[in-house]
Amino acid sequence: MRKIGVKSVLRILMGSAMVFAGIAHLSFKRKEFQAQVPRWLPTDQKTMDLTVLSSGITEITLGLLMILWKEKRITTV
């Protein structure tokens, strides 16, 4: 049986948190995230919704990559 190190556990937890936040962007916290869109962007509803949806998709993608993509991971000290 393989041991899982502390770094791996923390990486998986952080990736899972990012995936959860991305899902929240796309579903049950959508209005709350729209309220956080910077006001220097156009303030029409479609633009704010597009900003929230695209950031949610990006967050899900980065979270999954953090969890699953082992080949490109770099080692840090």
mmCIF file of C-alpha atoms in Angstrom:
data_model
loop_
_atom_site.group_PDB
_atom_site.id
_atom_site.type_symbol
_atom_site.label_atom_id
_atom_site.label_comp_id
_atom_site.label_asym_id
_atom_site.label_seq_id
_atom_site.Cartn_x
_atom_site.Cartn_y
_atom_site.Cartn_z
ATOM 1 C CA MET A 1 0.000 0.000 0.000
ATOM 2 C CA ARG A 2 1.304 3.462 -0.940
ATOM 3 C CA LYS A 3 1.730 6.164 1.637
ATOM 4 C CA ILE A 4 0.196 9.526 0.873
ATOM 5 C CA GLY A 5 2.306 12.430 2.049
ATOM 6 C CA VAL A 6 1.123 15.608 3.714
ATOM 7 C CA LYS A 7 1.808 17.612 0.530
ATOM 8 C CA SER A 8 -0.374 15.268 -1.499
ATOM 9 C CA VAL A 9 -3.217 15.490 1.006
ATOM 10 C CA LEU A 10 -3.016 19.294 1.054
ATOM 11 C CA ARG A 11 -2.867 19.406 -2.760
ATOM 12 C CA ILE A 12 -5.972 17.223 -3.014
ATOM 13 C CA LEU A 13 -7.809 19.309 -0.408
ATOM 14 C CA MET A 14 -6.928 22.570 -2.169
ATOM 15 C CA GLY A 15 -7.926 21.158 -5.548
ATOM 16 C CA SER A 16 -11.210 19.904 -4.094
ATOM 17 C CA ALA A 17 -11.923 23.332 -2.588
ATOM 18 C CA MET A 18 -11.308 24.935 -5.976
ATOM 19 C CA VAL A 19 -13.641 22.471 -7.711
ATOM 20 C CA PHE A 20 -16.332 23.121 -5.079
ATOM 21 C CA ALA A 21 -15.985 26.896 -5.485
ATOM 22 C CA GLY A 22 -16.165 26.526 -9.275
ATOM 23 C CA ILE A 23 -19.359 24.503 -8.979
ATOM 24 C CA ALA A 24 -20.742 27.197 -6.674
ATOM 25 C CA HIS A 25 -19.951 29.777 -9.392
ATOM 26 C CA LEU A 26 -22.087 27.804 -11.830
ATOM 27 C CA SER A 27 -25.012 26.969 -9.569
ATOM 28 C CA PHE A 28 -26.111 27.829 -6.046
ATOM 29 C CA LYS A 29 -23.902 30.906 -5.313
ATOM 30 C CA ARG A 30 -24.148 32.532 -8.731
ATOM 31 C CA LYS A 31 -25.826 35.771 -7.548
ATOM 32 C CA GLU A 32 -23.310 36.208 -4.712
ATOM 33 C CA PHE A 33 -20.401 35.878 -7.131
ATOM 34 C CA GLN A 34 -22.042 38.337 -9.548
ATOM 35 C CA ALA A 35 -22.032 40.892 -6.735
ATOM 36 C CA GLN A 36 -18.220 40.577 -6.607
ATOM 37 C CA VAL A 37 -17.637 41.387 -10.290
ATOM 38 C CA PRO A 38 -15.588 44.612 -10.519
ATOM 39 C CA ARG A 39 -17.682 47.634 -11.440
ATOM 40 C CA TRP A 40 -15.160 48.813 -14.043
ATOM 41 C CA LEU A 41 -16.490 45.999 -16.246
ATOM 42 C CA PRO A 42 -19.761 46.628 -18.078
ATOM 43 C CA THR A 43 -22.504 46.229 -15.479
ATOM 44 C CA ASP A 44 -25.186 44.674 -17.641
ATOM 45 C CA GLN A 45 -26.459 41.320 -16.366
ATOM 46 C CA LYS A 46 -25.170 39.266 -19.313
ATOM 47 C CA THR A 47 -21.586 40.468 -18.908
ATOM 48 C CA MET A 48 -21.590 39.869 -15.158
ATOM 49 C CA ASP A 49 -23.060 36.387 -15.658
ATOM 50 C CA LEU A 50 -20.499 35.555 -18.356
ATOM 51 C CA THR A 51 -17.691 36.687 -16.035
ATOM 52 C CA VAL A 52 -18.956 34.459 -13.203
ATOM 53 C CA LEU A 53 -19.494 31.453 -15.486
ATOM 54 C CA SER A 54 -16.072 31.720 -17.128
ATOM 55 C CA SER A 55 -14.300 32.103 -13.789
ATOM 56 C CA GLY A 56 -16.196 29.070 -12.463
ATOM 57 C CA ILE A 57 -15.145 26.933 -15.419
ATOM 58 C CA THR A 58 -11.563 28.115 -14.995
ATOM 59 C CA GLU A 59 -11.608 27.318 -11.282
ATOM 60 C CA ILE A 60 -12.986 23.812 -11.864
ATOM 61 C CA THR A 61 -10.352 23.162 -14.537
ATOM 62 C CA LEU A 62 -7.464 24.344 -12.353
ATOM 63 C CA GLY A 63 -8.758 22.369 -9.357
ATOM 64 C CA LEU A 64 -8.991 19.165 -11.377
ATOM 65 C CA LEU A 65 -5.527 19.734 -12.823
ATOM 66 C CA MET A 66 -4.174 20.257 -9.319
ATOM 67 C CA ILE A 67 -5.631 16.916 -8.257
ATOM 68 C CA LEU A 68 -5.061 14.759 -11.332
ATOM 69 C CA TRP A 69 -2.224 15.963 -13.571
ATOM 70 C CA LYS A 70 0.913 14.395 -12.089
ATOM 71 C CA GLU A 71 3.236 14.464 -15.109
ATOM 72 C CA LYS A 72 3.628 18.248 -15.245
ATOM 73 C CA ARG A 73 3.881 18.856 -11.520
ATOM 74 C CA ILE A 74 7.140 20.546 -10.508
ATOM 75 C CA THR A 75 8.956 19.955 -7.273
ATOM 76 C CA THR A 76 9.628 22.893 -5.021
ATOM 77 C CA VAL A 77 11.777 23.105 -1.951
#
